Amino acid sequence: MNKYIKKVLNGLKEKNINESEYLQAVEEVLTSIEPVINNHPEYEKIALLERMIEPERIITFRVPYVNDKGQTIVHRGYRVQFSSLIGPYKGGLRFHPSVNQSIIKFLGFEQIFKNALTGLPIGGAKGGSDFDPKGKSDDEIMRFCQSFMTELQHHIGADIDVPAGDIGVGEREIGYLFGQYKRIKNRYEGGVLTGKGLSYGGSLVRKEATGFGLIYFMREMLAHNNQTLEGKTVTISGAGNVAIYACQKALEYGANVVAMSDSTGCIYDKNGIDLQLIKQIKEVERGRIYEYQKVHPQAEYIECKEADSPIWEIKTDIALPCATQNEITLNSAKKLVENGVIAIGEGANMPCLKEATEYFLNNNILIAPAKAANAGGVAISAVEMSQNSMRYYLPFKNVDEKLNQIMINIFNSCKLASNEYHLEKNYVAGANIASFTKLANAMVAQGIV
Ligand code: NDP
């Protein structure tokens, strides 16, 4: 390994020994940009890597709220403002009990590279809380969001830091957060949050953007390898925002989606997933995926009992992990390869353990890496920000065309970068190299800050 990279990784491990997800994300990037670092020994003197992996600012705060039983509950809020190198801090908010500083730092770090790949002027950030929205009433969600924003508002703004949704934060939560921000600040600052409702500054296609974008990227990657989505069997983990709209677009392209999941288990419907029913259960009723069987008793429900999710045991051509980090273990990767998978499309952030990614690459499985393949959401968030600045709404077709073009551009950047370093078809390395190169040039230009 390049000596400079080794030194930086050792220093990082010493300082962040308990932050496994963050260490994993940084290691994945730094090891794959080795050929670029070999060509630029001057980066060491200006501590370019050390500055790139150290967040500009980490904010943690108390979030108290009163539940429906009248009890006061205290959660911890986070905002990691990782990099403002190429634009205002930008990245989603996650509400999930597993949230901790390591997870928010890994997500913020990934976001810098993802945002650079979009070609749009947005920096990198991430935030959230260990609050679990599952099973909470609308009133509880509203009170929690209001308390969260009462602190967060000190640190954000349309030209400073622009949060959006992520796991557990959708249009409902963004609405409550936006309402509280506006009330405290006494000004209508549309571009301070993205993923807003359409009636108050949201963008058409934002809801669909991450899932649609994933499939646009997959289409490009398959086409470059003489394949199409038509007639392919697809399995998709998760049944949230990303999973649902990836499913919709995959179906439009003629794929046969046979399985989807949530954190309790997965539904396997050989006849093809009934997406309208999934939308009804998840978007309207906020229910559990096993309820699918009430309408389609022929579908199989497999409970998730182990670290290896049962969804990856199902035979498929294309696997789309769209739930959470590290959901594909080495065992799951082996099972997928044994069953003949040809491509992995990462809708979730860092869904594959490092060993799983290596196993796929060693077996010539195509990987659409998260940084690139799920960048459609943040790209359309940036388009939402520009519509807010112009006080203007773009029609669905125009935004969808923009998304499609952005995903084509991102695929081409990954392809070109991997070819340049003779890593053909390794789009994981391609995504890291293309984004790193852009960021490194900006860092050099802006001096030691
Ligand atoms: P949602 O909250 O809408 O949906 C998440 C889905 O994943 C749910 O079905 C949830 O099941 C499942 N899930 C969450 N955590 C776990 C877990 N620990 N184990 C198993 N299943 C789990 O989130 P999104 O669809 O917005 O996000 C999904 C992924 O995509 C995340 O990795 C996110 O960072 C990434 N992403 C999202 C973007 C966006 O625009 N929304 C943009 C780019 C990336 P359950 O309901 O049972 O918890």
XYZ file of C-alpha atoms and ligand atoms in Angstrom:
497
model
C 0.000 0.000 0.000
C 1.136 3.557 -0.730
C 3.041 4.834 2.355
C 1.098 8.073 2.629
C -2.263 6.269 2.524
C -1.023 3.775 5.101
C 0.079 6.583 7.436
C -3.277 8.367 7.091
C -5.274 5.193 7.718
C -3.205 4.320 10.792
C -3.711 7.813 12.205
C -7.421 7.595 11.495
C -7.740 4.261 13.303
C -5.935 5.632 16.364
C -8.244 8.631 16.607
C -11.534 6.901 15.782
C -11.112 3.423 17.172
C -14.830 3.011 18.028
C -16.207 4.284 14.737
C -16.237 1.142 12.616
C -18.590 2.352 9.861
C -16.638 5.570 9.424
C -13.324 3.680 9.278
C -14.819 1.270 6.735
C -16.025 4.098 4.466
C -12.697 5.950 4.549
C -10.652 2.805 4.010
C -12.764 1.848 1.010
C -12.131 5.213 -0.653
C -8.449 5.616 0.221
C -7.447 2.125 -0.871
C -9.162 2.511 -4.227
C -7.586 5.891 -5.059
C -4.068 4.536 -4.581
C -3.089 4.939 -8.269
C -4.021 8.640 -8.106
C -2.037 9.197 -4.895
C 0.954 7.423 -6.466
C 0.859 10.050 -9.225
C 0.625 12.978 -6.774
C 3.323 12.760 -4.076
C 2.864 16.524 -3.472
C -0.457 15.830 -1.692
C 1.331 14.587 1.417
C 3.031 17.931 2.147
C -0.310 19.752 2.108
C -2.013 16.985 4.179
C -4.664 16.692 1.509
C -5.989 13.319 2.674
C -5.926 14.240 6.356
C -7.980 17.347 5.585
C -10.390 15.453 3.350
C -11.249 12.859 6.006
C -11.614 15.281 8.932
C -15.112 16.838 9.155
C -15.121 20.636 9.095
C -17.544 20.585 12.015
C -19.533 18.077 14.128
C -22.545 19.293 16.058
C -24.339 17.123 18.627
C -27.315 18.309 20.596
C -30.068 17.314 23.014
C -33.532 16.676 21.573
C -36.193 16.391 24.285
C -39.861 15.834 23.445
C -43.028 14.808 25.260
C -44.666 11.559 24.097
C -48.409 10.859 24.014
C -48.274 9.439 27.535
C -46.937 12.725 28.846
C -43.423 11.354 29.446
C -40.389 13.408 28.489
C -37.950 11.502 26.304
C -34.448 12.701 25.435
C -32.681 11.810 22.194
C -29.376 12.859 20.688
C -29.248 14.913 17.507
C -26.300 15.132 15.091
C -25.196 17.232 12.168
C -21.829 16.528 10.616
C -20.851 19.378 8.291
C -18.154 17.474 6.484
C -17.121 19.573 3.524
C -18.086 22.927 2.021
C -15.402 22.627 -0.645
C -17.654 22.774 -3.702
C -20.930 24.099 -2.297
C -23.073 24.502 0.833
C -23.143 21.451 3.124
C -25.756 19.083 1.787
C -27.021 15.705 2.931
C -29.969 13.971 4.542
C -31.217 13.438 8.076
C -31.688 9.901 9.385
C -34.033 9.017 12.255
C -33.298 5.454 13.338
C -32.387 3.895 16.718
C -29.029 2.730 15.317
C -27.857 6.294 14.601
C -24.566 7.237 16.260
C -21.607 9.447 15.428
C -19.840 6.745 13.418
C -22.843 6.203 11.151
C -23.414 9.913 10.598
C -19.701 10.459 9.857
C -19.583 7.608 7.351
C -22.694 8.931 5.626
C -21.323 12.496 5.600
C -18.018 11.301 4.188
C -19.724 9.323 1.399
C -21.905 12.322 0.658
C -18.928 14.549 -0.260
C -17.926 12.178 -3.071
C -21.475 11.488 -4.192
C -22.283 15.176 -4.425
C -19.102 15.826 -6.388
C -20.135 13.161 -8.912
C -23.456 14.908 -9.618
C -21.530 17.795 -11.214
C -23.623 20.219 -9.139
C -22.323 22.771 -6.588
C -23.076 20.963 -3.320
C -20.812 20.089 -0.391
C -21.198 17.122 1.956
C -23.050 16.681 5.258
C -25.322 14.290 7.130
C -27.360 14.377 10.307
C -30.056 12.679 12.268
C -31.019 11.216 15.585
C -31.364 7.915 17.432
C -35.123 8.561 17.527
C -37.282 5.725 16.118
C -40.316 7.048 14.202
C -41.772 3.521 13.932
C -44.974 3.165 15.936
C -45.074 6.856 16.896
C -48.217 8.952 16.405
C -48.234 11.914 14.010
C -48.316 14.254 17.014
C -45.226 12.630 18.523
C -43.410 12.867 15.209
C -44.338 16.547 14.933
C -43.193 17.376 18.457
C -39.924 15.538 17.925
C -39.258 17.293 14.594
C -40.024 20.683 16.129
C -37.611 20.057 18.991
C -34.923 18.790 16.588
C -35.250 21.872 14.388
C -35.247 24.259 17.345
C -31.580 23.394 17.761
C -30.638 22.577 14.160
C -31.840 25.964 12.871
C -28.788 27.627 14.442
C -26.552 25.778 12.025
C -28.341 25.615 8.655
C -29.486 27.969 5.876
C -30.019 27.954 2.105
C -26.375 29.017 1.522
C -24.917 27.278 4.575
C -26.268 23.773 5.012
C -29.308 22.188 3.371
C -30.612 18.966 4.969
C -33.033 16.514 3.311
C -34.532 13.100 4.147
C -32.966 9.675 4.632
C -34.092 6.589 6.582
C -37.079 7.521 8.760
C -37.289 11.052 7.364
C -39.718 11.516 4.483
C -42.059 14.219 3.293
C -44.071 14.252 6.551
C -40.992 14.884 8.709
C -39.546 17.448 6.273
C -42.889 19.313 6.471
C -42.762 19.543 10.275
C -39.074 20.521 10.198
C -39.698 23.208 7.579
C -42.703 24.616 9.455
C -40.667 25.018 12.633
C -37.697 26.582 10.797
C -39.946 29.144 9.136
C -41.656 29.951 12.405
C -38.404 30.530 14.301
C -36.659 32.484 11.536
C -39.727 34.455 10.429
C -38.754 34.202 6.780
C -39.652 31.966 3.861
C -36.363 30.340 2.967
C -37.507 27.608 0.582
C -34.023 26.291 -0.169
C -33.133 25.481 3.438
C -34.504 21.936 3.189
C -35.153 19.661 0.234
C -37.669 16.872 -0.185
C -40.430 19.345 0.636
C -44.084 18.771 -0.247
C -45.106 19.943 -3.710
C -47.460 22.605 -2.357
C -44.705 24.578 -0.586
C -41.561 24.437 -2.698
C -40.867 20.765 -3.321
C -39.704 19.508 -6.701
C -41.475 17.028 -8.909
C -39.429 13.803 -9.223
C -37.591 14.366 -5.893
C -39.576 11.567 -4.276
C -38.768 9.171 -7.121
C -35.251 10.461 -7.848
C -33.014 8.067 -5.895
C -34.846 4.931 -7.033
C -35.300 6.082 -10.635
C -31.692 7.270 -10.748
C -30.461 3.889 -9.531
C -32.229 2.176 -12.416
C -30.989 4.748 -14.961
C -27.446 4.044 -13.785
C -28.087 0.281 -13.897
C -29.476 0.604 -17.444
C -26.290 2.398 -18.558
C -24.004 -0.089 -16.836
C -25.852 -3.067 -18.319
C -25.937 -1.487 -21.791
C -22.183 -0.969 -21.644
C -21.889 -4.681 -20.924
C -24.328 -5.740 -23.679
C -27.255 -6.431 -21.327
C -30.654 -4.881 -20.593
C -33.136 -4.924 -17.738
C -35.832 -6.450 -19.922
C -36.853 -9.883 -18.622
C -34.313 -9.870 -15.785
C -35.297 -11.134 -12.337
C -34.705 -8.477 -9.672
C -34.724 -8.599 -5.857
C -34.845 -5.369 -3.853
C -34.172 -5.069 -0.135
C -36.117 -2.438 1.785
C -39.589 -1.152 1.034
C -38.959 2.520 1.673
C -38.483 5.506 -0.582
C -35.507 4.207 -2.560
C -36.739 0.613 -2.874
C -40.262 1.538 -4.012
C -39.195 3.866 -6.834
C -36.377 1.579 -7.946
C -39.029 -1.133 -8.214
C -41.344 1.143 -10.212
C -38.683 2.049 -12.781
C -37.359 -1.534 -13.018
C -40.905 -2.706 -13.808
C -41.219 0.024 -16.461
C -38.078 -1.364 -18.113
C -39.618 -4.847 -18.226
C -37.804 -6.440 -15.281
C -39.549 -8.960 -13.036
C -39.213 -7.841 -9.408
C -39.893 -10.895 -7.223
C -38.882 -9.828 -3.707
C -38.836 -6.839 -1.366
C -38.215 -6.584 2.385
C -38.253 -4.550 5.563
C -36.271 -4.986 8.762
C -38.454 -7.888 9.933
C -38.450 -10.047 6.822
C -38.958 -10.384 3.104
C -41.768 -11.158 0.694
C -41.036 -13.468 -2.226
C -43.727 -13.361 -4.886
C -42.800 -15.464 -7.911
C -45.680 -13.885 -9.856
C -44.001 -10.503 -9.526
C -44.306 -7.983 -6.694
C -47.579 -6.043 -6.553
C -46.068 -2.566 -6.199
C -49.385 -0.783 -5.661
C -49.959 -2.966 -2.622
C -46.447 -2.291 -1.287
C -47.089 1.454 -1.678
C -50.418 1.106 0.160
C -48.817 -0.827 3.047
C -45.689 1.318 3.356
C -46.560 4.824 2.156
C -50.188 5.028 3.280
C -50.661 2.640 6.213
C -47.009 2.668 7.434
C -47.429 -1.070 8.067
C -45.192 -4.158 7.931
C -44.316 -6.034 4.777
C -45.814 -9.356 5.947
C -49.253 -7.746 5.485
C -48.673 -8.343 1.760
C -49.644 -11.980 2.301
C -53.171 -11.032 3.370
C -53.861 -9.969 -0.236
C -51.472 -12.396 -1.966
C -51.461 -15.601 0.100
C -49.413 -17.372 -2.596
C -46.431 -15.120 -1.767
C -43.868 -16.468 0.658
C -42.902 -14.480 3.770
C -39.434 -15.226 5.146
C -38.611 -13.764 8.523
C -35.231 -12.158 9.025
C -33.543 -13.914 11.954
C -29.834 -13.667 11.228
C -27.281 -11.093 10.064
C -27.554 -12.609 6.561
C -30.847 -11.341 5.170
C -33.004 -14.106 3.619
C -33.679 -11.938 0.566
C -30.162 -12.618 -0.763
C -30.847 -16.372 -0.767
C -33.394 -15.898 -3.553
C -32.198 -16.619 -7.082
C -31.919 -13.379 -9.039
C -30.138 -11.749 -11.975
C -29.933 -8.318 -10.365
C -29.822 -7.535 -6.643
C -30.654 -4.022 -5.456
C -29.772 -3.456 -1.786
C -31.920 -0.418 -0.901
C -32.311 -0.706 2.886
C -29.214 0.094 4.931
C -25.429 -0.195 5.380
C -23.643 -3.557 5.514
C -26.735 -5.550 4.581
C -24.821 -7.797 2.157
C -22.362 -9.940 4.087
C -19.725 -12.181 2.531
C -22.078 -15.170 3.013
C -24.863 -13.343 1.208
C -22.488 -12.337 -1.588
C -21.424 -15.970 -2.033
C -25.044 -17.078 -2.170
C -25.904 -14.440 -4.769
C -22.960 -15.424 -6.963
C -23.766 -19.130 -6.586
C -27.315 -18.331 -7.752
C -26.079 -16.567 -10.876
C -26.389 -12.846 -10.057
C -24.913 -10.630 -12.795
C -25.177 -7.147 -11.251
C -25.524 -5.369 -7.909
C -27.092 -1.897 -7.762
C -26.430 -0.105 -4.497
C -29.466 2.045 -3.642
C -28.514 2.136 0.039
C -25.295 3.740 1.242
C -22.427 1.251 1.741
C -24.776 -1.765 1.642
C -21.961 -4.288 1.063
C -19.354 -5.271 3.581
C -15.854 -4.753 2.172
C -15.335 -8.519 1.779
C -18.634 -8.794 -0.105
C -17.625 -6.062 -2.566
C -14.264 -7.769 -3.123
C -15.965 -11.110 -3.674
C -18.295 -9.629 -6.295
C -15.430 -7.903 -8.108
C -13.277 -11.052 -8.048
C -16.185 -12.945 -9.617
C -16.690 -10.333 -12.365
C -20.064 -9.237 -11.025
C -20.930 -5.695 -12.096
C -21.374 -3.263 -9.204
C -23.206 0.046 -9.486
C -21.586 1.698 -6.429
C -23.741 3.708 -4.015
C -21.850 6.983 -4.341
C -22.681 7.035 -8.023
C -25.807 4.940 -8.375
C -27.875 6.551 -5.599
C -26.756 10.128 -6.344
C -29.994 10.888 -8.201
C -31.755 11.902 -4.976
C -29.273 14.558 -3.975
C -28.959 15.710 -7.593
C -32.676 16.448 -7.743
C -32.441 18.052 -4.302
C -29.985 20.493 -5.898
C -32.479 21.020 -8.729
C -35.129 21.697 -6.051
C -32.813 24.316 -4.497
C -32.357 26.044 -7.841
C -36.122 26.071 -8.464
C -36.594 27.644 -5.011
C -34.028 30.339 -5.844
C -35.808 31.077 -9.116
C -39.244 30.921 -7.409
C -40.273 28.583 -10.165
C -41.503 24.998 -10.675
C -40.206 22.726 -13.435
C -42.563 20.146 -14.968
C -42.120 16.434 -14.172
C -40.812 15.568 -17.633
C -38.084 18.230 -17.523
C -36.825 17.155 -14.092
C -36.911 13.489 -15.051
C -34.902 14.265 -18.200
C -32.347 16.144 -16.077
C -32.119 13.177 -13.722
C -31.636 10.771 -16.603
C -28.868 12.931 -18.092
C -27.143 13.363 -14.732
C -27.116 9.586 -14.197
C -25.719 9.028 -17.705
C -22.987 11.585 -16.969
C -22.178 9.950 -13.634
C -21.909 6.514 -15.253
C -19.614 7.932 -17.937
C -17.389 9.588 -15.297
C -17.043 6.275 -13.446
C -16.331 4.406 -16.673
C -13.734 6.922 -17.886
C -11.935 7.036 -14.540
C -11.784 3.248 -14.245
C -10.524 2.946 -17.833
C -7.894 5.642 -17.301
C -6.350 3.606 -14.479
C -6.792 0.258 -16.286
C -9.441 -0.916 -13.839
C -11.995 -1.682 -16.553
C -15.495 -2.477 -15.279
C -14.525 -1.665 -11.704
C -17.039 1.151 -11.281
C -16.462 1.155 -7.516
C -12.917 2.380 -8.074
C -14.121 4.545 -10.972
C -16.599 6.425 -8.768
C -13.999 6.986 -6.053
C -11.300 8.135 -8.470
C -13.550 10.465 -10.479
C -14.945 12.224 -7.402
C -11.641 12.312 -5.541
C -9.883 13.921 -8.495
C -12.443 16.711 -8.664
C -12.295 17.329 -4.900
C -8.492 17.177 -4.734
C -8.207 19.807 -7.482
C -10.596 22.092 -5.568
C -8.639 21.577 -2.339
C -5.355 22.468 -3.986
C -6.949 25.577 -5.526
C -8.408 26.806 -2.228
C -5.215 26.577 -0.166
C -4.760 25.206 3.345
C -8.191 25.595 4.966
P -36.795 4.646 4.246
O -36.859 4.969 5.682
O -37.805 5.196 3.332
O -36.802 3.057 4.042
C -35.823 2.253 4.604
C -36.168 0.818 4.329
O -35.072 -0.005 4.695
C -37.361 0.325 5.136
O -38.042 -0.672 4.421
C -36.686 -0.248 6.381
O -37.450 -1.242 7.036
C -35.438 -0.848 5.806
N -34.381 -0.804 6.820
C -33.900 0.287 7.458
N -32.961 -0.048 8.357
C -32.860 -1.378 8.288
C -32.060 -2.314 8.962
N -31.185 -1.940 9.919
N -32.194 -3.602 8.604
C -33.070 -3.988 7.656
N -33.871 -3.133 6.992
C -33.764 -1.852 7.305
O -35.313 5.051 3.783
P -34.786 5.364 2.309
O -35.438 4.468 1.333
O -34.822 6.817 2.131
O -33.252 4.967 2.460
C -32.768 3.636 2.214
C -31.280 3.684 1.959
O -31.016 4.517 0.830
C -30.419 4.241 3.088
O -29.165 3.588 3.089
C -30.217 5.702 2.672
O -29.054 6.261 3.246
C -30.072 5.531 1.163
N -30.317 6.731 0.387
C -31.512 7.380 0.455
C -31.735 8.490 -0.330
C -33.050 9.178 -0.387
O -33.215 10.055 -1.245
N -34.013 8.827 0.427
C -30.664 9.052 -1.179
C -29.468 8.249 -1.235
C -29.316 7.153 -0.447
P -38.212 -0.915 8.419
O -39.360 -0.042 8.018
O -38.608 -2.234 8.952
O -37.208 -0.197 9.275
